[in-house]
GROMACS .gro file of C-alpha atoms in nm:
model
  385
    1MET     CA    1  -0.316  14.022 -11.397
    2ALA     CA    2  -0.101  13.712 -11.365
    3LEU     CA    3  -0.088  13.444 -11.631
    4PRO     CA    4  -0.391  13.221 -11.588
    5PRO     CA    5  -0.346  12.937 -11.341
    6ALA     CA    6  -0.254  12.629 -11.524
    7ILE     CA    7   0.027  12.908 -11.822
    8GLY     CA    8   0.341  12.223 -11.896
    9ALA     CA    9   0.160  11.973 -11.970
   10MET     CA   10  -0.012  12.041 -12.299
   11PRO     CA   11  -0.256  11.783 -12.433
   12PHE     CA   12  -0.059  11.742 -12.756
   13ALA     CA   13  -0.257  11.453 -12.899
   14ALA     CA   14  -0.531  11.609 -13.106
   15GLN     CA   15  -0.810  11.483 -13.324
   16PRO     CA   16  -0.698  11.473 -13.687
   17HIS     CA   17  -0.858  11.725 -13.921
   18GLY     CA   18  -0.718  11.614 -14.258
   19HIS     CA   19  -0.602  11.903 -14.480
   20GLY     CA   20  -0.261  11.776 -14.586
   21GLY     CA   21  -0.167  11.589 -14.269
   22GLY     CA   22  -0.214  11.888 -14.043
   23CYS     CA   23  -0.277  11.787 -13.682
   24LEU     CA   24  -0.005  11.583 -13.521
   25ARG     CA   25  -0.003  11.303 -13.270
   26ARG     CA   26   0.277  11.278 -13.019
   27PRO     CA   27   0.456  10.943 -13.036
   28ALA     CA   28   0.329  10.702 -12.773
   29SER     CA   29   0.683  10.611 -12.662
   30PRO     CA   30   0.999  10.823 -12.615
   31PRO     CA   31   1.223  10.854 -12.921
   32SER     CA   32   1.514  10.613 -12.947
   33PRO     CA   33   1.872  10.735 -12.875
   34ALA     CA   34   1.940  10.715 -13.249
   35ALA     CA   35   1.645  10.940 -13.322
   36ALA     CA   36   1.759  11.184 -13.056
   37LEU     CA   37   2.098  11.208 -13.227
   38ARG     CA   38   1.964  11.276 -13.575
   39LEU     CA   39   2.105  11.569 -13.763
   40GLY     CA   40   1.911  11.871 -13.878
   41PRO     CA   41   1.654  12.106 -13.732
   42LEU     CA   42   1.391  12.000 -13.484
   43PHE     CA   43   1.053  11.957 -13.644
   44TRP     CA   44   0.797  11.823 -13.400
   45PRO     CA   45   0.629  12.113 -13.218
   46TRP     CA   46   0.695  11.961 -12.876
   47GLU     CA   47   1.068  11.941 -12.952
   48LYS     CA   48   1.133  12.302 -12.863
   49VAL     CA   49   1.410  12.526 -12.995
   50LYS     CA   50   1.580  12.799 -12.796
   51VAL     CA   51   1.529  13.171 -12.836
   52GLY     CA   52   1.755  13.312 -12.567
   53PRO     CA   53   1.613  13.177 -12.238
   54LEU     CA   54   1.285  13.069 -12.402
   55SER     CA   55   1.182  12.729 -12.533
   56VAL     CA   56   0.954  12.765 -12.835
   57SER     CA   57   0.803  12.547 -13.105
   58PRO     CA   58   0.997  12.526 -13.436
   59MET     CA   59   0.713  12.723 -13.597
   60GLY     CA   60   0.501  13.001 -13.450
   61PHE     CA   61   0.196  13.183 -13.577
   62GLY     CA   62   0.167  13.548 -13.677
   63THR     CA   63  -0.141  13.754 -13.587
   64TRP     CA   64  -0.109  14.052 -13.822
   65ALA     CA   65  -0.454  13.975 -13.964
   66TRP     CA   66  -0.623  13.984 -13.621
   67GLY     CA   67  -0.771  14.333 -13.636
   68ASN     CA   68  -0.647  14.444 -13.979
   69LYS     CA   69  -0.944  14.534 -14.201
   70LEU     CA   70  -0.750  14.706 -14.478
   71LEU     CA   71  -0.516  14.426 -14.584
   72TRP     CA   72  -0.671  14.112 -14.437
   73GLY     CA   73  -1.045  14.191 -14.420
   74TYR     CA   74  -1.080  14.141 -14.045
   75GLN     CA   75  -1.432  14.152 -13.897
   76GLU     CA   76  -1.520  14.108 -13.531
   77SER     CA   77  -1.743  13.819 -13.635
   78MET     CA   78  -1.418  13.627 -13.700
   79ASP     CA   79  -1.320  13.630 -13.332
   80SER     CA   80  -1.476  13.293 -13.244
   81GLU     CA   81  -1.284  13.119 -13.522
   82LEU     CA   82  -0.965  13.301 -13.422
   83GLN     CA   83  -1.013  13.158 -13.072
   84GLU     CA   84  -1.041  12.812 -13.233
   85CYS     CA   85  -0.719  12.884 -13.426
   86PHE     CA   86  -0.539  12.967 -13.102
   87ASN     CA   87  -0.680  12.660 -12.923
   88LEU     CA   88  -0.589  12.423 -13.207
   89ALA     CA   89  -0.235  12.560 -13.229
   90LEU     CA   90  -0.181  12.532 -12.854
   91ARG     CA   91  -0.323  12.179 -12.839
   92ASN     CA   92  -0.073  12.077 -13.105
   93GLY     CA   93   0.231  12.216 -12.925
   94ILE     CA   94   0.263  12.555 -13.097
   95ASN     CA   95   0.348  12.801 -12.821
   96LEU     CA   96   0.491  13.106 -13.006
   97PHE     CA   97   0.249  13.380 -13.111
   98ASP     CA   98   0.381  13.698 -13.273
   99THR     CA   99   0.195  14.027 -13.256
  100ALA     CA  100   0.259  14.404 -13.242
  101ASP     CA  101   0.116  14.708 -13.070
  102SER     CA  102   0.044  14.856 -13.416
  103TYR     CA  103  -0.159  14.558 -13.542
  104GLY     CA  104  -0.519  14.657 -13.605
  105THR     CA  105  -0.652  14.935 -13.825
  106GLY     CA  106  -0.806  15.260 -13.702
  107LYS     CA  107  -0.994  15.225 -13.376
  108LEU     CA  108  -0.900  14.855 -13.377
  109ASN     CA  109  -0.535  14.946 -13.313
  110GLY     CA  110  -0.396  14.693 -13.061
  111GLN     CA  111  -0.678  14.445 -13.137
  112SER     CA  112  -0.438  14.159 -13.204
  113GLU     CA  113  -0.292  14.190 -12.853
  114ARG     CA  114  -0.636  14.220 -12.693
  115LEU     CA  115  -0.756  13.907 -12.872
  116LEU     CA  116  -0.448  13.707 -12.774
  117GLY     CA  117  -0.497  13.804 -12.411
  118LYS     CA  118  -0.863  13.702 -12.427
  119PHE     CA  119  -0.779  13.370 -12.593
  120ILE     CA  120  -0.519  13.288 -12.327
  121ARG     CA  121  -0.768  13.358 -12.047
  122GLU     CA  122  -1.044  13.155 -12.212
  123TYR     CA  123  -0.831  12.859 -12.318
  124GLU     CA  124  -0.974  12.550 -12.150
  125GLY     CA  125  -0.659  12.339 -12.146
  126PRO     CA  126  -0.381  12.349 -11.884
  127ILE     CA  127  -0.141  12.644 -11.899
  128LYS     CA  128   0.103  12.604 -11.612
  129SER     CA  129   0.428  12.771 -11.717
  130PRO     CA  130   0.526  13.092 -11.901
  131ASP     CA  131   0.688  12.870 -12.165
  132ASP     CA  132   0.349  12.722 -12.253
  133VAL     CA  133   0.241  13.046 -12.423
  134VAL     CA  134   0.521  13.271 -12.548
  135ILE     CA  135   0.393  13.608 -12.669
  136ALA     CA  136   0.636  13.804 -12.886
  137THR     CA  137   0.515  14.157 -12.945
  138LYS     CA  138   0.673  14.441 -13.141
  139PHE     CA  139   0.675  14.804 -13.027
  140ALA     CA  140   0.642  15.057 -13.308
  141ALA     CA  141   0.914  15.321 -13.343
  142TYR     CA  142   0.652  15.596 -13.371
  143PRO     CA  143   0.802  15.947 -13.409
  144TRP     CA  144   0.649  16.053 -13.077
  145ARG     CA  145   0.831  15.778 -12.887
  146LEU     CA  146   1.142  15.983 -12.823
  147THR     CA  147   1.259  15.862 -12.482
  148SER     CA  148   1.335  15.528 -12.325
  149GLY     CA  149   1.057  15.590 -12.074
  150GLN     CA  150   0.801  15.630 -12.352
  151PHE     CA  151   0.914  15.299 -12.498
  152VAL     CA  152   0.878  15.129 -12.162
  153SER     CA  153   0.529  15.279 -12.137
  154ALA     CA  154   0.449  15.120 -12.474
  155CYS     CA  155   0.553  14.784 -12.331
  156LYS     CA  156   0.329  14.836 -12.027
  157SER     CA  157   0.037  14.925 -12.254
  158SER     CA  158   0.088  14.602 -12.448
  159LEU     CA  159   0.092  14.404 -12.124
  160GLN     CA  160  -0.230  14.574 -12.023
  161ARG     CA  161  -0.400  14.482 -12.350
  162LEU     CA  162  -0.273  14.125 -12.320
  163GLN     CA  163  -0.357  14.119 -11.947
  164ILE     CA  164  -0.037  13.936 -11.862
  165ASP     CA  165   0.249  14.042 -11.638
  166ARG     CA  166   0.545  13.966 -11.860
  167LEU     CA  167   0.615  13.926 -12.230
  168GLY     CA  168   0.809  13.640 -12.383
  169ILE     CA  169   0.994  13.861 -12.635
  170GLY     CA  170   0.982  14.241 -12.648
  171GLN     CA  171   1.086  14.354 -12.996
  172LEU     CA  172   1.170  14.687 -13.158
  173HIS     CA  173   0.945  14.681 -13.466
  174TRP     CA  174   1.186  14.867 -13.693
  175SER     CA  175   1.503  15.072 -13.690
  176THR     CA  176   1.496  15.451 -13.726
  177ALA     CA  177   1.862  15.459 -13.836
  178ASN     CA  178   1.771  15.567 -14.191
  179TYR     CA  179   1.573  15.875 -14.091
  180ALA     CA  180   1.606  15.948 -13.715
  181PRO     CA  181   1.930  15.798 -13.581
  182LEU     CA  182   1.914  15.995 -13.254
  183GLN     CA  183   1.575  15.846 -13.173
  184GLU     CA  184   1.705  15.494 -13.212
  185ARG     CA  185   1.947  15.515 -12.919
  186ALA     CA  186   1.654  15.608 -12.691
  187LEU     CA  187   1.459  15.309 -12.821
  188TRP     CA  188   1.754  15.081 -12.754
  189ASP     CA  189   1.770  15.215 -12.400
  190GLY     CA  190   1.398  15.142 -12.372
  191LEU     CA  191   1.465  14.778 -12.456
  192VAL     CA  192   1.732  14.771 -12.183
  193GLU     CA  193   1.491  14.920 -11.930
  194MET     CA  194   1.204  14.685 -12.007
  195TYR     CA  195   1.444  14.390 -11.975
  196ASP     CA  196   1.577  14.518 -11.643
  197LYS     CA  197   1.260  14.684 -11.513
  198VAL     CA  198   1.161  14.559 -11.169
  199THR     CA  199   0.798  14.455 -11.136
  200ALA     CA  200   0.624  14.274 -10.854
  201LEU     CA  201   0.417  13.983 -10.981
  202SER     CA  202   0.131  13.846 -10.781
  203ASN     CA  203   0.247  13.488 -10.830
  204MET     CA  204   0.623  13.536 -10.785
  205SER     CA  205   0.824  13.647 -10.485
  206TYR     CA  206   1.120  13.797 -10.671
  207PRO     CA  207   1.156  14.095 -10.906
  208ILE     CA  208   1.185  14.038 -11.280
  209GLY     CA  209   1.174  14.246 -11.597
  210LEU     CA  210   0.877  14.327 -11.815
  211VAL     CA  211   1.016  14.100 -12.092
  212ARG     CA  212   1.195  13.767 -12.070
  213ALA     CA  213   1.392  13.827 -12.391
  214VAL     CA  214   1.471  14.113 -12.628
  215GLY     CA  215   1.449  14.109 -13.007
  216VAL     CA  216   1.441  14.335 -13.313
  217SER     CA  217   1.253  14.334 -13.642
  218ASN     CA  218   1.343  14.462 -13.991
  219TYR     CA  219   1.713  14.503 -13.906
  220GLY     CA  220   1.978  14.440 -14.167
  221PRO     CA  221   2.313  14.277 -14.083
  222LYS     CA  222   2.509  14.600 -14.023
  223GLN     CA  223   2.253  14.756 -13.792
  224LEU     CA  224   2.203  14.422 -13.616
  225LEU     CA  225   2.571  14.412 -13.526
  226LYS     CA  226   2.544  14.764 -13.380
  227ILE     CA  227   2.245  14.696 -13.157
  228HIS     CA  228   2.386  14.361 -13.048
  229SER     CA  229   2.707  14.531 -12.938
  230TYR     CA  230   2.520  14.812 -12.760
  231LEU     CA  231   2.285  14.580 -12.573
  232ALA     CA  232   2.576  14.355 -12.476
  233SER     CA  233   2.754  14.656 -12.325
  234LYS     CA  234   2.445  14.699 -12.103
  235GLY     CA  235   2.435  14.333 -12.006
  236VAL     CA  236   2.127  14.260 -12.220
  237PRO     CA  237   2.140  13.966 -12.464
  238LEU     CA  238   1.978  14.007 -12.805
  239SER     CA  239   1.778  13.687 -12.852
  240SER     CA  240   1.596  13.724 -13.184
  241ALA     CA  241   1.587  13.910 -13.514
  242GLN     CA  242   1.268  13.904 -13.718
  243VAL     CA  243   1.290  13.961 -14.092
  244GLN     CA  244   1.099  13.885 -14.412
  245PHE     CA  245   1.239  13.547 -14.516
  246SER     CA  246   1.101  13.303 -14.771
  247LEU     CA  247   1.173  13.153 -15.112
  248LEU     CA  248   1.077  13.499 -15.243
  249SER     CA  249   1.301  13.677 -14.990
  250MET     CA  250   1.631  13.491 -14.985
  251GLY     CA  251   1.866  13.750 -15.128
  252ASP     CA  252   2.224  13.825 -15.025
  253GLU     CA  253   2.111  14.053 -14.742
  254GLN     CA  254   1.884  13.790 -14.588
  255MET     CA  255   2.156  13.527 -14.608
  256GLU     CA  256   2.414  13.766 -14.462
  257LEU     CA  257   2.173  13.846 -14.180
  258LYS     CA  258   2.121  13.475 -14.116
  259ALA     CA  259   2.500  13.424 -14.099
  260VAL     CA  260   2.534  13.712 -13.850
  261CYS     CA  261   2.254  13.567 -13.639
  262ASP     CA  262   2.418  13.225 -13.638
  263SER     CA  263   2.755  13.370 -13.537
  264LEU     CA  264   2.605  13.568 -13.247
  265GLY     CA  265   2.357  13.309 -13.121
  266ILE     CA  266   2.054  13.515 -13.232
  267ARG     CA  267   1.748  13.323 -13.352
  268LEU     CA  268   1.610  13.440 -13.687
  269ILE     CA  269   1.229  13.457 -13.695
  270ALA     CA  270   1.096  13.442 -14.053
  271TYR     CA  271   0.787  13.651 -14.120
  272SER     CA  272   0.586  13.623 -14.445
  273PRO     CA  273   0.725  13.272 -14.513
  274LEU     CA  274   0.452  13.230 -14.776
  275GLY     CA  275   0.520  13.562 -14.948
  276LEU     CA  276   0.184  13.710 -14.838
  277GLY     CA  277   0.020  13.408 -15.002
  278MET     CA  278   0.205  13.402 -15.335
  279LEU     CA  279   0.373  13.069 -15.250
  280THR     CA  280   0.050  12.890 -15.162
  281GLY     CA  281  -0.044  12.813 -15.524
  282LYS     CA  282  -0.391  12.956 -15.464
  283TYR     CA  283  -0.344  13.261 -15.687
  284ASP     CA  284  -0.251  13.339 -16.044
  285ALA     CA  285  -0.281  13.637 -16.279
  286SER     CA  286  -0.653  13.568 -16.331
  287ASN     CA  287  -0.723  13.498 -15.965
  288LEU     CA  288  -0.583  13.773 -15.741
  289PRO     CA  289  -0.659  13.843 -15.374
  290ASN     CA  290  -0.880  14.132 -15.277
  291GLY     CA  291  -0.739  14.458 -15.145
  292PRO     CA  292  -0.391  14.613 -15.175
  293ARG     CA  293  -0.219  14.276 -15.213
  294SER     CA  294  -0.361  14.246 -15.566
  295VAL     CA  295  -0.131  14.524 -15.691
  296LEU     CA  296   0.179  14.347 -15.561
  297PHE     CA  297   0.064  14.007 -15.685
  298ARG     CA  298  -0.001  14.146 -16.033
  299GLN     CA  299   0.362  14.264 -16.049
  300ILE     CA  300   0.533  13.952 -15.916
  301LEU     CA  301   0.317  13.646 -15.986
  302PRO     CA  302   0.371  13.637 -16.366
  303GLY     CA  303   0.740  13.561 -16.312
  304LEU     CA  304   0.689  13.282 -16.059
  305GLU     CA  305   0.570  13.004 -16.289
  306SER     CA  306   0.889  12.797 -16.258
  307LEU     CA  307   0.916  12.837 -15.880
  308LEU     CA  308   0.550  12.753 -15.824
  309ALA     CA  309   0.580  12.452 -16.056
  310CYS     CA  310   0.881  12.333 -15.854
  311LEU     CA  311   0.691  12.379 -15.529
  312ARG     CA  312   0.392  12.191 -15.670
  313ARG     CA  313   0.608  11.903 -15.797
  314ILE     CA  314   0.783  11.854 -15.462
  315ALA     CA  315   0.455  11.891 -15.272
  316GLU     CA  316   0.288  11.622 -15.482
  317LYS     CA  317   0.585  11.389 -15.440
  318LYS     CA  318   0.573  11.426 -15.061
  319GLY     CA  319   0.196  11.424 -15.027
  320LYS     CA  320   0.205  11.780 -14.890
  321THR     CA  321   0.071  12.117 -14.995
  322MET     CA  322   0.277  12.393 -15.152
  323SER     CA  323   0.239  12.602 -14.837
  324GLN     CA  324   0.373  12.320 -14.622
  325VAL     CA  325   0.677  12.280 -14.847
  326ALA     CA  326   0.750  12.656 -14.844
  327ILE     CA  327   0.728  12.670 -14.463
  328ASN     CA  328   0.937  12.354 -14.424
  329TRP     CA  329   1.207  12.518 -14.638
  330CYS     CA  330   1.226  12.805 -14.386
  331ILE     CA  331   1.268  12.556 -14.101
  332CYS     CA  332   1.536  12.367 -14.295
  333LYS     CA  333   1.727  12.698 -14.319
  334GLY     CA  334   1.735  12.717 -13.938
  335THR     CA  335   1.470  12.988 -13.894
  336ILE     CA  336   1.144  12.993 -13.700
  337PRO     CA  337   0.870  13.075 -13.953
  338ILE     CA  338   0.559  13.256 -13.828
  339PRO     CA  339   0.295  13.219 -14.101
  340GLY     CA  340  -0.015  13.424 -14.044
  341VAL     CA  341  -0.340  13.244 -13.964
  342LYS     CA  342  -0.701  13.355 -13.957
  343THR     CA  343  -0.894  13.032 -14.011
  344VAL     CA  344  -0.884  12.685 -13.857
  345ARG     CA  345  -0.804  12.552 -14.204
  346HIS     CA  346  -0.490  12.772 -14.212
  347VAL     CA  347  -0.374  12.637 -13.876
  348ASP     CA  348  -0.445  12.279 -13.975
  349GLU     CA  349  -0.260  12.310 -14.304
  350ASN     CA  350   0.039  12.491 -14.155
  351LEU     CA  351   0.077  12.223 -13.887
  352GLY     CA  352   0.142  11.984 -14.174
  353ALA     CA  353   0.472  12.166 -14.236
  354LEU     CA  354   0.610  11.990 -13.925
  355GLY     CA  355   0.717  11.633 -13.864
  356TRP     CA  356   0.920  11.580 -14.183
  357ARG     CA  357   1.201  11.744 -14.376
  358LEU     CA  358   1.297  11.836 -14.729
  359SER     CA  359   1.600  11.656 -14.867
  360PRO     CA  360   1.916  11.854 -14.953
  361ALA     CA  361   1.841  11.794 -15.323
  362GLU     CA  362   1.489  11.931 -15.286
  363ILE     CA  363   1.616  12.237 -15.101
  364SER     CA  364   1.870  12.302 -15.376
  365GLU     CA  365   1.603  12.257 -15.645
  366LEU     CA  366   1.370  12.507 -15.475
  367GLU     CA  367   1.646  12.764 -15.427
  368SER     CA  368   1.761  12.736 -15.789
  369ALA     CA  369   1.404  12.799 -15.907
  370ALA     CA  370   1.367  13.090 -15.663
  371MET     CA  371   1.691  13.254 -15.776
  372ALA     CA  372   1.586  13.223 -16.141
  373ALA     CA  373   1.259  13.410 -16.081
  374PRO     CA  374   1.277  13.753 -16.250
  375LYS     CA  375   1.108  13.936 -15.961
  376LYS     CA  376   1.137  13.896 -15.586
  377MET     CA  377   0.927  14.012 -15.296
  378ILE     CA  378   0.945  14.386 -15.228
  379GLN     CA  379   1.132  14.445 -14.903
  380ASN     CA  380   0.985  14.624 -14.606
  381VAL     CA  381   1.030  15.001 -14.642
  382PHE     CA  382   1.173  15.014 -14.287
  383GLN     CA  383   1.435  14.742 -14.351
  384THR     CA  384   1.786  14.873 -14.280
  385ALA     CA  385   2.124  14.767 -14.410
   0.00000   0.00000   0.00000
């Protein structure tokens, strides 16, 4: 199925919802030449940043919770509000939505992709161009995906669930270098094939690939250099690298990875920018989230008093929330954060992370407090060197 008629011209002006200055209004007149020349990252959602050939908002939204009962308490009764989340994000210029073929527990596996496809089809606003909704999905390196053809089939299955003809970014969810290095080369070849794969689209008269851009997730700097070199030898640019990145995940490896990305023109996409919720200020040792997260929070939260106090102080000074400050820090570091959302309130609050910037002094203050914290976020088990 082709992208819905009308996937341009987004109605960016939205009704304000409150919640920390969330929804944004597009300026009535074009910015002045001086404003256009300002230094620093782009912050308004309609001022897009580049990910390879794609133009995306400076913040996207993650959809890990859309179908995950175990960690995030998903219920199908949430679907109508998730549709509202999608609509509100799109109306405010957010066009990047990150998902994965493994998102969703048990028989709900792939639910996140199915919901995104449904929300695109049922969105009532104009969607005229592929850049208006950029879907970035990740393909799991399951042990039974041993050939490039099986990986391409995984991509086609995702497209079928999404009911679109072409992905924005096709990503390898993790590297198998640590435990099955021979499998990884086949997966890399699968990325090449899905980028080059010829497919006839009903609304286009020329052949194109199954994905517009290629990315990876959970790759460390050394392995990132290897796959970048391999893909380049095949004529395929590596456009993005997704990694856990936040004030709780800003160690030497993350910073080295960011430097490698900058040197190679790869855009770093920051997942878990709020540390699974630890940086929101909503939890403490006597108020833990339900489910498996509580175990992790119990280990790490007691050592975060100084960092959370710093976040709270800066948030109060700027009239923002702690979440908005933590997300804005990620943008100031030149990444595209993709906080997860499952309620309209989450979307509204996260939108308030845009349209302003932390000062260099505030960034330094936050990082000093983060580095002094005795415990950091546990890294993904699949993260490579």
